[in-house]
N, CA and C atoms as an extended XYZ file, in Angstrom:
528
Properties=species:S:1:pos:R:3:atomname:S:1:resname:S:1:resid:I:1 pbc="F F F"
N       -34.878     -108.122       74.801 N   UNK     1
C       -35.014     -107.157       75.877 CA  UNK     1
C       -34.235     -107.623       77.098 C   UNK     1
N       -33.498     -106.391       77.546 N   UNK     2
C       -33.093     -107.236       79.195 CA  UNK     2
C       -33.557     -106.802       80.078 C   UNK     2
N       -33.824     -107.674       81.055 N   UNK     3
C       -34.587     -107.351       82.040 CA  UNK     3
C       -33.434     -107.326       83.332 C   UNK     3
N       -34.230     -106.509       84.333 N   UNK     4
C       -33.251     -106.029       85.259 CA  UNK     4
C       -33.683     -107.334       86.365 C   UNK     4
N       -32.504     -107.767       87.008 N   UNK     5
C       -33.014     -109.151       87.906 CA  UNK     5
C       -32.355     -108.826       89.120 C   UNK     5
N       -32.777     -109.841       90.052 N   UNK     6
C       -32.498     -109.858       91.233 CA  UNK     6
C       -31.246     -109.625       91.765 C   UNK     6
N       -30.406     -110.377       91.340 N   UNK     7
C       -29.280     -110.797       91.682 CA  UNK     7
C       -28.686     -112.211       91.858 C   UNK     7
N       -28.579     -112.775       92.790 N   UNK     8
C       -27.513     -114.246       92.740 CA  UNK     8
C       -28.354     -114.938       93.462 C   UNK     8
N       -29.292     -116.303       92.743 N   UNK     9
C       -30.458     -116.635       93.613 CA  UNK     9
C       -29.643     -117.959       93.541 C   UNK     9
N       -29.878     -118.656       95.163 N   UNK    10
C       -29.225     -119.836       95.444 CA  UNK    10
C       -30.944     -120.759       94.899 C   UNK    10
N       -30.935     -121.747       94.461 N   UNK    11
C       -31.937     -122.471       94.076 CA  UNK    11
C       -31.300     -123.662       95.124 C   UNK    11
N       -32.748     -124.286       95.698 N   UNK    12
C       -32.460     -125.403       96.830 CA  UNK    12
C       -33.798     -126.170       96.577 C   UNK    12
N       -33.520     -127.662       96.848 N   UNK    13
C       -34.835     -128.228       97.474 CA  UNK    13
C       -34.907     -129.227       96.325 C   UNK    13
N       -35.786     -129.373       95.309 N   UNK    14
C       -36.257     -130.563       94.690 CA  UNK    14
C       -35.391     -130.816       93.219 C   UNK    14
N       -34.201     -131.810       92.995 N   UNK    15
C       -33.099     -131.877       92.361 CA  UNK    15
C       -33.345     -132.368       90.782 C   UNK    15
N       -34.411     -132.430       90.701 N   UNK    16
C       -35.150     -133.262       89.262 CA  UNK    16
C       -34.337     -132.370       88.360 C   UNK    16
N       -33.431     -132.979       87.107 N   UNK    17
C       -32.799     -132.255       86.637 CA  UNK    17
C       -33.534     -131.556       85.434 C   UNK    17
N       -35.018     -131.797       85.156 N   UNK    18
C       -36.221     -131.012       84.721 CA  UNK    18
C       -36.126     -129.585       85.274 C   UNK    18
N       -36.334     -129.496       86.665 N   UNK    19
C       -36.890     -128.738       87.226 CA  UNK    19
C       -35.497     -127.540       87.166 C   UNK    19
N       -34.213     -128.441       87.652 N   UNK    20
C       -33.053     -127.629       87.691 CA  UNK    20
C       -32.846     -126.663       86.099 C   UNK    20
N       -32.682     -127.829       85.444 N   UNK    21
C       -32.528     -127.138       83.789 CA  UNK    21
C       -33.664     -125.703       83.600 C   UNK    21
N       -34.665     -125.768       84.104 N   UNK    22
C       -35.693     -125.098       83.406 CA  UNK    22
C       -35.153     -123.279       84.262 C   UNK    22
N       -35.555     -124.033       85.616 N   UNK    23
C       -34.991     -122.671       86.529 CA  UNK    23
C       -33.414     -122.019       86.554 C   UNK    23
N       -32.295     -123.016       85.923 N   UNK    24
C       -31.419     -121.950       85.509 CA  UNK    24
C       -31.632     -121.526       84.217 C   UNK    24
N       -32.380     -121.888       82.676 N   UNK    25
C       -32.645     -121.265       81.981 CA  UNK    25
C       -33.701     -120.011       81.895 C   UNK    25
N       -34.253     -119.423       83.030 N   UNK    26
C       -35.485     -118.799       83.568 CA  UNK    26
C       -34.519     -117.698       84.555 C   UNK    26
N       -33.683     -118.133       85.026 N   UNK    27
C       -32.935     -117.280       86.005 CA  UNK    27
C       -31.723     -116.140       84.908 C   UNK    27
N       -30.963     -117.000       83.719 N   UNK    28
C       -30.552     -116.752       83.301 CA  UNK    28
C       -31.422     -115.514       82.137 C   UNK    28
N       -32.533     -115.761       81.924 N   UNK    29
C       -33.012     -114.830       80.652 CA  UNK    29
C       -33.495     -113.482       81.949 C   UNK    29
N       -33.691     -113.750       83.053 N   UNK    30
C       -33.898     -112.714       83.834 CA  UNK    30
C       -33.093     -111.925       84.228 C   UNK    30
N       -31.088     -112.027       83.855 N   UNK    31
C       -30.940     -111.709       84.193 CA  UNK    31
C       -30.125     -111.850       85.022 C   UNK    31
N       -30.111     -113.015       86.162 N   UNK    32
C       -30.148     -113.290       87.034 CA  UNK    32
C       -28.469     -113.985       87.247 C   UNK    32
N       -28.046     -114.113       88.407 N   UNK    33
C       -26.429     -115.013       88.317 CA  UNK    33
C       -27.795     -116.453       89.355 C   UNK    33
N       -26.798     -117.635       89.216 N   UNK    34
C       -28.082     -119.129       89.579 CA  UNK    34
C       -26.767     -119.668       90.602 C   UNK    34
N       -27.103     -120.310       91.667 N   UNK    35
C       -26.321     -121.268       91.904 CA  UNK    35
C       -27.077     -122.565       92.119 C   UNK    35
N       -26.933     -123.424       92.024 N   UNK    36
C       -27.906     -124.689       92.255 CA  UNK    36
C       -27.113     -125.503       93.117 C   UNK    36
N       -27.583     -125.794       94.758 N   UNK    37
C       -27.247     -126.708       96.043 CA  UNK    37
C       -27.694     -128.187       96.235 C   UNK    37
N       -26.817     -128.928       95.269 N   UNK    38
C       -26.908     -130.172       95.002 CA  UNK    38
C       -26.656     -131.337       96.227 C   UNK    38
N       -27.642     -131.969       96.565 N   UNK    39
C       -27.732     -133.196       97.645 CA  UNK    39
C       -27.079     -134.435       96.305 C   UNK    39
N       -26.870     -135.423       96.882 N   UNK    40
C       -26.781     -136.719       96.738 CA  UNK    40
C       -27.372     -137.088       95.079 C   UNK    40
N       -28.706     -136.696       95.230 N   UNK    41
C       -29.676     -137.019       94.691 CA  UNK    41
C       -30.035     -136.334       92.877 C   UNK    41
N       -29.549     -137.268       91.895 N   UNK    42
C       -29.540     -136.532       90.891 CA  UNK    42
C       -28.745     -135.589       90.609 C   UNK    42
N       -27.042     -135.818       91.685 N   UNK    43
C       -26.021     -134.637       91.602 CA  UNK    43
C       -25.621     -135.217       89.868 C   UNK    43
N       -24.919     -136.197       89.670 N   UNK    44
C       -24.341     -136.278       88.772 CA  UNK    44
C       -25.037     -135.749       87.460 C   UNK    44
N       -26.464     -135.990       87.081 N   UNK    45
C       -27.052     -135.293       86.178 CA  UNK    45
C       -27.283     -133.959       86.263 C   UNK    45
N       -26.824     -133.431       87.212 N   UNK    46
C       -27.440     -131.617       86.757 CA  UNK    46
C       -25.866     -131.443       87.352 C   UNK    46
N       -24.817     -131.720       87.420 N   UNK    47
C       -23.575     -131.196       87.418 CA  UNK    47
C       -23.772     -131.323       85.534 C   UNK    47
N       -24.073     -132.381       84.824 N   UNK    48
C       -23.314     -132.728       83.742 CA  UNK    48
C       -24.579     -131.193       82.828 C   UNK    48
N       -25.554     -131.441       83.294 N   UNK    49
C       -26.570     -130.206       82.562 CA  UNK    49
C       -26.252     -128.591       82.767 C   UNK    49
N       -25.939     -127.740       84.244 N   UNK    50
C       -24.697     -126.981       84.642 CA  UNK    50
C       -23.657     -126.795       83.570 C   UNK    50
N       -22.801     -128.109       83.436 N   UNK    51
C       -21.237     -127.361       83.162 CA  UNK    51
C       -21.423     -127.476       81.010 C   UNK    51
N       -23.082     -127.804       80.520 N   UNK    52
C       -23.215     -128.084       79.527 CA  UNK    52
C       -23.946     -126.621       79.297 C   UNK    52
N       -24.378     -126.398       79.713 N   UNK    53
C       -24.842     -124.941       79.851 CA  UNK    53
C       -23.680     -123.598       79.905 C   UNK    53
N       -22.999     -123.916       80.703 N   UNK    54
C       -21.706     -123.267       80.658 CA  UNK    54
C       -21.112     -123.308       79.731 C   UNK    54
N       -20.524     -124.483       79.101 N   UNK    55
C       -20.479     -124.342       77.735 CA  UNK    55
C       -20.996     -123.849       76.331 C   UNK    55
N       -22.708     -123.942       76.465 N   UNK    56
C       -23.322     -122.784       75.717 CA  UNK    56
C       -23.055     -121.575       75.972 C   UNK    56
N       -22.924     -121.610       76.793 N   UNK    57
C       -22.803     -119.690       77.356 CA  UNK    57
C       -21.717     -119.336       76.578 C   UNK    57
N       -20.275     -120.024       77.528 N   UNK    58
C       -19.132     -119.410       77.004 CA  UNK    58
C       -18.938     -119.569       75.149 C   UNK    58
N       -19.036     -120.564       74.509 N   UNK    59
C       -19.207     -120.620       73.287 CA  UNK    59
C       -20.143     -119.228       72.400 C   UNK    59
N       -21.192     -118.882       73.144 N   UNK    60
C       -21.626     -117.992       72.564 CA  UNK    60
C       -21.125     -116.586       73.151 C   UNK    60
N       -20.216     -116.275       73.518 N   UNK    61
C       -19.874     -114.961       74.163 CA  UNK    61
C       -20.671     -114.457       75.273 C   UNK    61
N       -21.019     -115.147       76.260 N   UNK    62
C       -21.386     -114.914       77.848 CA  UNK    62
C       -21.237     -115.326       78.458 C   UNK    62
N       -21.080     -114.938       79.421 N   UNK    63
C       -20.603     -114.757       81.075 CA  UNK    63
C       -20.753     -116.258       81.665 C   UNK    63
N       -20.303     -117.232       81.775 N   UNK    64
C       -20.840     -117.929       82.259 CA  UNK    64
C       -20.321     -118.209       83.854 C   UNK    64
N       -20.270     -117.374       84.624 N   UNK    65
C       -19.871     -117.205       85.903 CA  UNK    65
C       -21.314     -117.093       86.532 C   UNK    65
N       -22.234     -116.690       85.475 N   UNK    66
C       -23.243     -116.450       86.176 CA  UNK    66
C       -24.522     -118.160       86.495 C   UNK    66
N       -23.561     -119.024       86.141 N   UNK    67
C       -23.971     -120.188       86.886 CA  UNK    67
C       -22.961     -121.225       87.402 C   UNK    67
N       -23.511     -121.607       88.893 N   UNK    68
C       -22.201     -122.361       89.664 CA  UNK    68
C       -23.082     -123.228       90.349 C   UNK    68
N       -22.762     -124.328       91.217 N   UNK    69
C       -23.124     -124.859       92.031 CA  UNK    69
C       -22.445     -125.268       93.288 C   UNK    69
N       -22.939     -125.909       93.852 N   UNK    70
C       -21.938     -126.119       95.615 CA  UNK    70
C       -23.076     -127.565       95.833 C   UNK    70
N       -21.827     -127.750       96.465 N   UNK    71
C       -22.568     -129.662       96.731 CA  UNK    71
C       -22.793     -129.649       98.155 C   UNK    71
N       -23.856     -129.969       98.908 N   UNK    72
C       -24.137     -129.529       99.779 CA  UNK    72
C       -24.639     -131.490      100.374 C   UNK    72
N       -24.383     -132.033      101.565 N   UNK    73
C       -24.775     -133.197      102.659 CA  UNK    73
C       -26.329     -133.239      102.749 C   UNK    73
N       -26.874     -131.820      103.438 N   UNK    74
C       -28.194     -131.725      103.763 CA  UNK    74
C       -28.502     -130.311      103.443 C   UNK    74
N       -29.731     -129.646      103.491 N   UNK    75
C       -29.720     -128.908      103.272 CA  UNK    75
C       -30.011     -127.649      104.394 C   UNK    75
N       -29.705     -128.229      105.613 N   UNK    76
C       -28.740     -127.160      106.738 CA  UNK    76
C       -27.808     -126.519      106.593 C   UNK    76
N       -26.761     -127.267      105.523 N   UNK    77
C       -25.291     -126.888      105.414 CA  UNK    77
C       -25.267     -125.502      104.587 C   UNK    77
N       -26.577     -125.296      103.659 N   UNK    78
C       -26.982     -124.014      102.866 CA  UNK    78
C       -26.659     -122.825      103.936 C   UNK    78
N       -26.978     -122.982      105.323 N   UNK    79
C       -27.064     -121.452      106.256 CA  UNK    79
C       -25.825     -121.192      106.597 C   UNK    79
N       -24.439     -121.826      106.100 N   UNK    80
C       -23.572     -120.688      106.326 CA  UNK    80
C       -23.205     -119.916      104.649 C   UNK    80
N       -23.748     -120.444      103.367 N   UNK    81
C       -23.742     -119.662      102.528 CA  UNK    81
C       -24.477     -118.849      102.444 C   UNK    81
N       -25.698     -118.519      103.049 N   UNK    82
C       -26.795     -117.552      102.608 CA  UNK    82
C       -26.220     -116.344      102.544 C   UNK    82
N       -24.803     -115.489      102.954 N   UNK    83
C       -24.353     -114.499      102.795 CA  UNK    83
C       -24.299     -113.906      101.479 C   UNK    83
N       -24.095     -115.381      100.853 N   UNK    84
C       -23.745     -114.968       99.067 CA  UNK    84
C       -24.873     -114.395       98.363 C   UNK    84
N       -25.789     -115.004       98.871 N   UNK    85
C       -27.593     -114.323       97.940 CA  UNK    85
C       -27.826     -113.428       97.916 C   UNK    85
N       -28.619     -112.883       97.431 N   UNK    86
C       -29.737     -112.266       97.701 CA  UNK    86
C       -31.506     -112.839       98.043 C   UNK    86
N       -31.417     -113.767       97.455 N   UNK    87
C       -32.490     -114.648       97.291 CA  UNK    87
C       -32.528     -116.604       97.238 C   UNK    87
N       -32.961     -116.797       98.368 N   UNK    88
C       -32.994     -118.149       98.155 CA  UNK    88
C       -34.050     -118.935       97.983 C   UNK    88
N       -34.533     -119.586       96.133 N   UNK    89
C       -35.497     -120.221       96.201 CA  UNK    89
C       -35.853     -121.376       96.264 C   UNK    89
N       -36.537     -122.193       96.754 N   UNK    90
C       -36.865     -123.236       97.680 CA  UNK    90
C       -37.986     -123.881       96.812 C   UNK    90
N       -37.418     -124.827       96.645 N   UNK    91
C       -38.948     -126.065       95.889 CA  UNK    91
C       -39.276     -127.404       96.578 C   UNK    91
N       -39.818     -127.890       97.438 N   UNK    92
C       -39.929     -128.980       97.998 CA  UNK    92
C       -41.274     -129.014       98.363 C   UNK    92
N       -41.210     -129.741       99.375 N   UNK    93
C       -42.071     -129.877      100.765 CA  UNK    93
C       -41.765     -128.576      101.733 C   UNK    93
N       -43.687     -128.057      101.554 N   UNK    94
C       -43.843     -126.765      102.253 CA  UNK    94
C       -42.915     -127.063      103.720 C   UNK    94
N       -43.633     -128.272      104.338 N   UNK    95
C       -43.492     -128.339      106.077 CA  UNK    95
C       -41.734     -127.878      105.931 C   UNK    95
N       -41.247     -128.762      105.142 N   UNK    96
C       -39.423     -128.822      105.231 CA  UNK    96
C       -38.907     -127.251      105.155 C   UNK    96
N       -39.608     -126.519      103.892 N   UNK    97
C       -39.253     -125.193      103.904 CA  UNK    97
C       -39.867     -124.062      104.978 C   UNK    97
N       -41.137     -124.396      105.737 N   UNK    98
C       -41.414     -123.819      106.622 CA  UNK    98
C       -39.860     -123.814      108.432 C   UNK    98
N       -38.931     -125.326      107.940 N   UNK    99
C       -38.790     -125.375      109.211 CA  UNK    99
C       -37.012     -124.824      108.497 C   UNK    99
N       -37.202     -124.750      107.539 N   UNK   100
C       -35.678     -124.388      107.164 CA  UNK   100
C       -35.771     -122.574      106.824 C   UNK   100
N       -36.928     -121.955      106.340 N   UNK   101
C       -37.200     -120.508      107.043 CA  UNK   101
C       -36.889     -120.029      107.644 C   UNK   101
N       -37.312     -120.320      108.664 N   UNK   102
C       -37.087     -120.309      110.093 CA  UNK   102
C       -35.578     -119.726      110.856 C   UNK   102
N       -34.730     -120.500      109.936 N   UNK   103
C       -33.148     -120.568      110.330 CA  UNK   103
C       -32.332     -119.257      108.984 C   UNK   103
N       -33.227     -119.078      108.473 N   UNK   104
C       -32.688     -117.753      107.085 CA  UNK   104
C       -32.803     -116.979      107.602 C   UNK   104
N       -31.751     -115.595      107.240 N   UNK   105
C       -32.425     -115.020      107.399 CA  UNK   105
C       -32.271     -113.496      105.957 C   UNK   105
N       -31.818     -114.202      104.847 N   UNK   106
C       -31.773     -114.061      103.407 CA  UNK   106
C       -33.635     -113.958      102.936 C   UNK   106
N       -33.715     -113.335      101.970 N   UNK   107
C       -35.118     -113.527      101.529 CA  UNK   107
C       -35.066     -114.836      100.913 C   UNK   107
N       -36.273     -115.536      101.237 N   UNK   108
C       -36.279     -116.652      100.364 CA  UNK   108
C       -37.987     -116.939      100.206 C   UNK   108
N       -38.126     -117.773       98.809 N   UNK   109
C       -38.680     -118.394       98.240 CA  UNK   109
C       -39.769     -119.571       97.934 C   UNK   109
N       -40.730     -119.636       98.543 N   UNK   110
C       -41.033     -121.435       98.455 CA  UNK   110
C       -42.089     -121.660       97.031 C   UNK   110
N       -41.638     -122.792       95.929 N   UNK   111
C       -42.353     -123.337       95.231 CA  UNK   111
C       -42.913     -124.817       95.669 C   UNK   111
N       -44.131     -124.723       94.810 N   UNK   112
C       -44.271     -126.613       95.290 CA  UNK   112
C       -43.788     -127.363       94.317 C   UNK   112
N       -44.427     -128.308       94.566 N   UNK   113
C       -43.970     -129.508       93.182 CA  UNK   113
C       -44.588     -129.234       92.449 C   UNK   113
N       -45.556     -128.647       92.045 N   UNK   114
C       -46.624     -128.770       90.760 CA  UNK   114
C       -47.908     -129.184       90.913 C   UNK   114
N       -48.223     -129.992       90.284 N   UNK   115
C       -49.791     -130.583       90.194 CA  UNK   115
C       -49.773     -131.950       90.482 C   UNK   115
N       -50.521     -133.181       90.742 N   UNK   116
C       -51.288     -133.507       91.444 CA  UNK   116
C       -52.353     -134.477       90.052 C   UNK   116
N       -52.328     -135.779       89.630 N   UNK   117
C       -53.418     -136.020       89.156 CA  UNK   117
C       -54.101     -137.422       89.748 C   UNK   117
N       -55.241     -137.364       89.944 N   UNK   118
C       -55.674     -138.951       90.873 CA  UNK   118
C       -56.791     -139.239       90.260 C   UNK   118
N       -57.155     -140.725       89.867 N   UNK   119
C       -57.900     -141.771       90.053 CA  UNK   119
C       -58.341     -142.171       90.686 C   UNK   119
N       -59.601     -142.294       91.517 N   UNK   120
C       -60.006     -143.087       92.323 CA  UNK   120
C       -61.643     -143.717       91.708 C   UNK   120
N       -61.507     -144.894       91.822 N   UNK   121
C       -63.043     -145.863       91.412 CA  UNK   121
C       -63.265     -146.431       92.229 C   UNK   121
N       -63.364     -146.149       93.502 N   UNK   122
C       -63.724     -146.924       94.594 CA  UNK   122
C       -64.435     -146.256       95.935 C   UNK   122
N       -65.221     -146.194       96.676 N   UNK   123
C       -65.534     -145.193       97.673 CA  UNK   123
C       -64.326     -146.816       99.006 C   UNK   123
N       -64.121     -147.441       98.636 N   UNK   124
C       -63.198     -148.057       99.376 CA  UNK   124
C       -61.475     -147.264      100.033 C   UNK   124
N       -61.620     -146.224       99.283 N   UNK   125
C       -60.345     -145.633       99.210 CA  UNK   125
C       -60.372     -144.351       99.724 C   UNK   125
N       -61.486     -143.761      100.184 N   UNK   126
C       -61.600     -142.704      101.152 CA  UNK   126
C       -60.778     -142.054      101.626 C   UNK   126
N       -60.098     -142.676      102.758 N   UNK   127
C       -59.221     -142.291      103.442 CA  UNK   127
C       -57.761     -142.186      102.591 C   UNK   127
N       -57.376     -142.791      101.572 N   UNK   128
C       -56.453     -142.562      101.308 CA  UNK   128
C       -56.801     -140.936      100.030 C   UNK   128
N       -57.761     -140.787       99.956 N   UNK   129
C       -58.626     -139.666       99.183 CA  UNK   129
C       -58.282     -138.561      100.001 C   UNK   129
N       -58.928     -138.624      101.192 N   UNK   130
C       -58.534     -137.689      102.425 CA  UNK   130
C       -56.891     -137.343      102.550 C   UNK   130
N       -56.527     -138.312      102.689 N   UNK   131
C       -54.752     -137.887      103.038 CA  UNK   131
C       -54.171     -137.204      101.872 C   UNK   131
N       -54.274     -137.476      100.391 N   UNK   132
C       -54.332     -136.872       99.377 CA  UNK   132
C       -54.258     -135.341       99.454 C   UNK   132
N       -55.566     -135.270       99.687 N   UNK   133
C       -56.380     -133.902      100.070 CA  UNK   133
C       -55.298     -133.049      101.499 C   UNK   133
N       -55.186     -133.996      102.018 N   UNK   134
C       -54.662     -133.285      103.564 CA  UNK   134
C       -53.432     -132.558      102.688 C   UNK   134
N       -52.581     -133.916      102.413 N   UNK   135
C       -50.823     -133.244      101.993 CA  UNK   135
C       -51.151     -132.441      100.562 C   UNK   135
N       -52.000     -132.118       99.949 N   UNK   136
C       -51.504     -131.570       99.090 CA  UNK   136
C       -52.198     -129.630       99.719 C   UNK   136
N       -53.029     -129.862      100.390 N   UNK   137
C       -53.353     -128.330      101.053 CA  UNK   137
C       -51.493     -127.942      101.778 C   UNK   137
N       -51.083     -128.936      102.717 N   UNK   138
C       -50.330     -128.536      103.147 CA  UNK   138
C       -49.316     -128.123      102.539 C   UNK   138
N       -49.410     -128.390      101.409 N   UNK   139
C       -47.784     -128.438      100.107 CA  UNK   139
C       -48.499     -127.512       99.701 C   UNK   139
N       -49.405     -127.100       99.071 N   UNK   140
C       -49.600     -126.209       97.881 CA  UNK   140
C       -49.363     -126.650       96.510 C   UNK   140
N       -50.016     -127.910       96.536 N   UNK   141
C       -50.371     -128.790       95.292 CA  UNK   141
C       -51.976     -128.621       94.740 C   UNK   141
N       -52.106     -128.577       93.325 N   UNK   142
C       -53.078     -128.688       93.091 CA  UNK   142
C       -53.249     -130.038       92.333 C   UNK   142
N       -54.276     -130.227       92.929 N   UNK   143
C       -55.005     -131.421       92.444 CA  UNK   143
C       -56.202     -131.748       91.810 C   UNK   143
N       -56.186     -132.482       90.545 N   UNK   144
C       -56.589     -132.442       89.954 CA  UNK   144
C       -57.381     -134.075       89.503 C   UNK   144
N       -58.888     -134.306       89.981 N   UNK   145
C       -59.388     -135.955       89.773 CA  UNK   145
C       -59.825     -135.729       88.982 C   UNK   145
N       -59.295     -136.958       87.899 N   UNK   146
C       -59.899     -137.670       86.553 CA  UNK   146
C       -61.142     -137.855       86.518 C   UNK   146
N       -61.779     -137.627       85.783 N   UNK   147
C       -63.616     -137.871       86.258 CA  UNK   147
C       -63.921     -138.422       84.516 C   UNK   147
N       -62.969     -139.233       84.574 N   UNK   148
C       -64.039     -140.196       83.414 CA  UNK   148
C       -63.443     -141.693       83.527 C   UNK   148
N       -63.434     -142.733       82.744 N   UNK   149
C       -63.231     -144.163       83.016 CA  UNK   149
C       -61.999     -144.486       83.119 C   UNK   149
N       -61.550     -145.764       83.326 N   UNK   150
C       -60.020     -145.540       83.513 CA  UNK   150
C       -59.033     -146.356       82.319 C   UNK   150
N       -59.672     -146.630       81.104 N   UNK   151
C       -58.998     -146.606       79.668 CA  UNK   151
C       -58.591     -145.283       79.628 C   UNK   151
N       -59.622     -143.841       79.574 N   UNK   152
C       -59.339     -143.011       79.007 CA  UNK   152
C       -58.469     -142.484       80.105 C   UNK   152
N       -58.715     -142.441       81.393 N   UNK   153
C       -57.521     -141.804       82.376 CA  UNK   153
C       -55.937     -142.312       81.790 C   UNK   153
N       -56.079     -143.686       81.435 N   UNK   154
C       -55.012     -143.943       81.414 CA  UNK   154
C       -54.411     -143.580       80.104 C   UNK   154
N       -55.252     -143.003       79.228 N   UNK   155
C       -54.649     -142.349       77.401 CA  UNK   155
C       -54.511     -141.414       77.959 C   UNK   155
N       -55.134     -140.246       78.609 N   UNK   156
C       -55.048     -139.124       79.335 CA  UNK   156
C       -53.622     -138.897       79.683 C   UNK   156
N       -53.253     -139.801       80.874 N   UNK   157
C       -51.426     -139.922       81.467 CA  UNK   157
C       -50.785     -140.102       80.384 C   UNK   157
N       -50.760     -141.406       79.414 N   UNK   158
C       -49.736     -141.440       78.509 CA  UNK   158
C       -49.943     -140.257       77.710 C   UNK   158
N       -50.652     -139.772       77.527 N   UNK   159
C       -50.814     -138.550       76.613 CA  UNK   159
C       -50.007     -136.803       76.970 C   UNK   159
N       -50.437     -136.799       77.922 N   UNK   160
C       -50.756     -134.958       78.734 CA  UNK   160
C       -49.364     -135.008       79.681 C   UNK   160
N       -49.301     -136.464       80.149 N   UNK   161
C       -48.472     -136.605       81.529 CA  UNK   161
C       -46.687     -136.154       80.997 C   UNK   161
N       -45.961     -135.138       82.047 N   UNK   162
C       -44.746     -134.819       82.154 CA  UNK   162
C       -44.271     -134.889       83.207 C   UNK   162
N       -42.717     -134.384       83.589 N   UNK   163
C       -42.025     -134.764       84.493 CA  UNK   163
C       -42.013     -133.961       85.614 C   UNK   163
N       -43.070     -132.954       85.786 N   UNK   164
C       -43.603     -132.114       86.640 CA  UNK   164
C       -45.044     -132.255       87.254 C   UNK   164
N       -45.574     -133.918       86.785 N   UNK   165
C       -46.887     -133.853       87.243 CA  UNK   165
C       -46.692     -135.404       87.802 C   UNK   165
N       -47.444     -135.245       88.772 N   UNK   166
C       -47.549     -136.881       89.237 CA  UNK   166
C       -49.130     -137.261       88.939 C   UNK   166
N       -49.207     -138.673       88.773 N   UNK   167
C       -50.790     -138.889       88.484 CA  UNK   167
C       -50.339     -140.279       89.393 C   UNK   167
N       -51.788     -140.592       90.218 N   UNK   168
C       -52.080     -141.742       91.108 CA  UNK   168
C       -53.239     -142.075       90.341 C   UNK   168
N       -52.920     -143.504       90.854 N   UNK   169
C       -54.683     -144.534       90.273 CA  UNK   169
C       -54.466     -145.453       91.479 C   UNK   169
N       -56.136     -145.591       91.875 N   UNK   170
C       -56.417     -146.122       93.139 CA  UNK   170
C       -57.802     -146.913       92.439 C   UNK   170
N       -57.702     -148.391       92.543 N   UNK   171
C       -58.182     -148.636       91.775 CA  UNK   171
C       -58.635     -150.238       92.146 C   UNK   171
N       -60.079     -150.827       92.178 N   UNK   172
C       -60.274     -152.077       92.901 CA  UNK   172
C       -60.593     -153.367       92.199 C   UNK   172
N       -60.504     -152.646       90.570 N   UNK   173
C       -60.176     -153.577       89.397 CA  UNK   173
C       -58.804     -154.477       89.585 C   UNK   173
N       -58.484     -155.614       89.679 N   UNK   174
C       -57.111     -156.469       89.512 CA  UNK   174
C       -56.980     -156.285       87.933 C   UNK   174
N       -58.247     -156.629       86.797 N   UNK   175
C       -58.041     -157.038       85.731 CA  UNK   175
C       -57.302     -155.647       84.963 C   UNK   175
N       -57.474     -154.375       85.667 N   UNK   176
C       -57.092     -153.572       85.110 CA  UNK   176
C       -55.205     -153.230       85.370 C   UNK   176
């Protein structure tokens, strides 16, 4: 089926070449033309995932214009392209995308990071429980505490755990 899509969504913000791969394969079945605004950070792996993709495309008889990227210093340098979009979506840190909003004036987007998994066996660790709690309201993380011992937390992570979830252990065992 094809579905009718947006148009030319600039993707910005968190460079994990997980996250990149998944959202131009998601942009692409929608439809969609992708550009992905590469920092520093994990450029060389999602240039090489990009122009490998492109190569699927064109090999199979499509368009592959409909994914590009632009290498971008910071991600200020994005506001003199926003002309090209229609849509710019944003995955980071809420606060960062709240203050880079601000300066769009393209529709755009904010995702978070995902989920959130924590350990804590200690009422010693409170406060770092609290701050937890603080940044992940402010992000729009959900979080999610282990509530059984910490053998099985830790079969749990090696088990369940991917490259879209973070898990913390806070923990007043040394032997562990």
């Amino acid at each position: 089926n094809i579905v009718d899509g947006i148009g030319k969504i600039l993707f910005v913000g968190n460079n994990s070449p997980y996250l990149v791969f998944s959202f131009i394969i998601n942009s692409i079945y929608t439809n969609n033309k992708v550009c992905v605004a590469l920092e520093n950070k994990m450029k060389a792996s999602n240039i090489a995932i990009i122009e490998l993709i492109k190569k699927v495309l064109e090999e199979n008889k499509y368009d592959s214009s409909c994914l590009s990227y632009i290498e971008i210093e910071q991600k200020e340098n994005i506001l003199k392209y926003q002309d090209d979009f229609e849509l710019i979506y944003y995955m980071g840190n809420k606060e960062d995308y709240i203050n880079f909003a601000k300066r769009v004036h393209v529709q755009s987007i904010f995702e978070n990071f995902g989920e959130m998994y924590v350990y804590i066996d200690s009422q010693e660790f409170k406060e770092m429980f609290l701050e937890i709690d603080k940044f992940a309201y402010l992000n729009d993380i959900k979080v999610e505490y282990y509530n059984t011992d910490f053998e099985n937390t830790i079969e749990s992570i090696n088990k369940n755990n991917n490259v879209n979830k973070i898990s913390a252990i806070f923990t007043k065992n040394t032997d562990k």
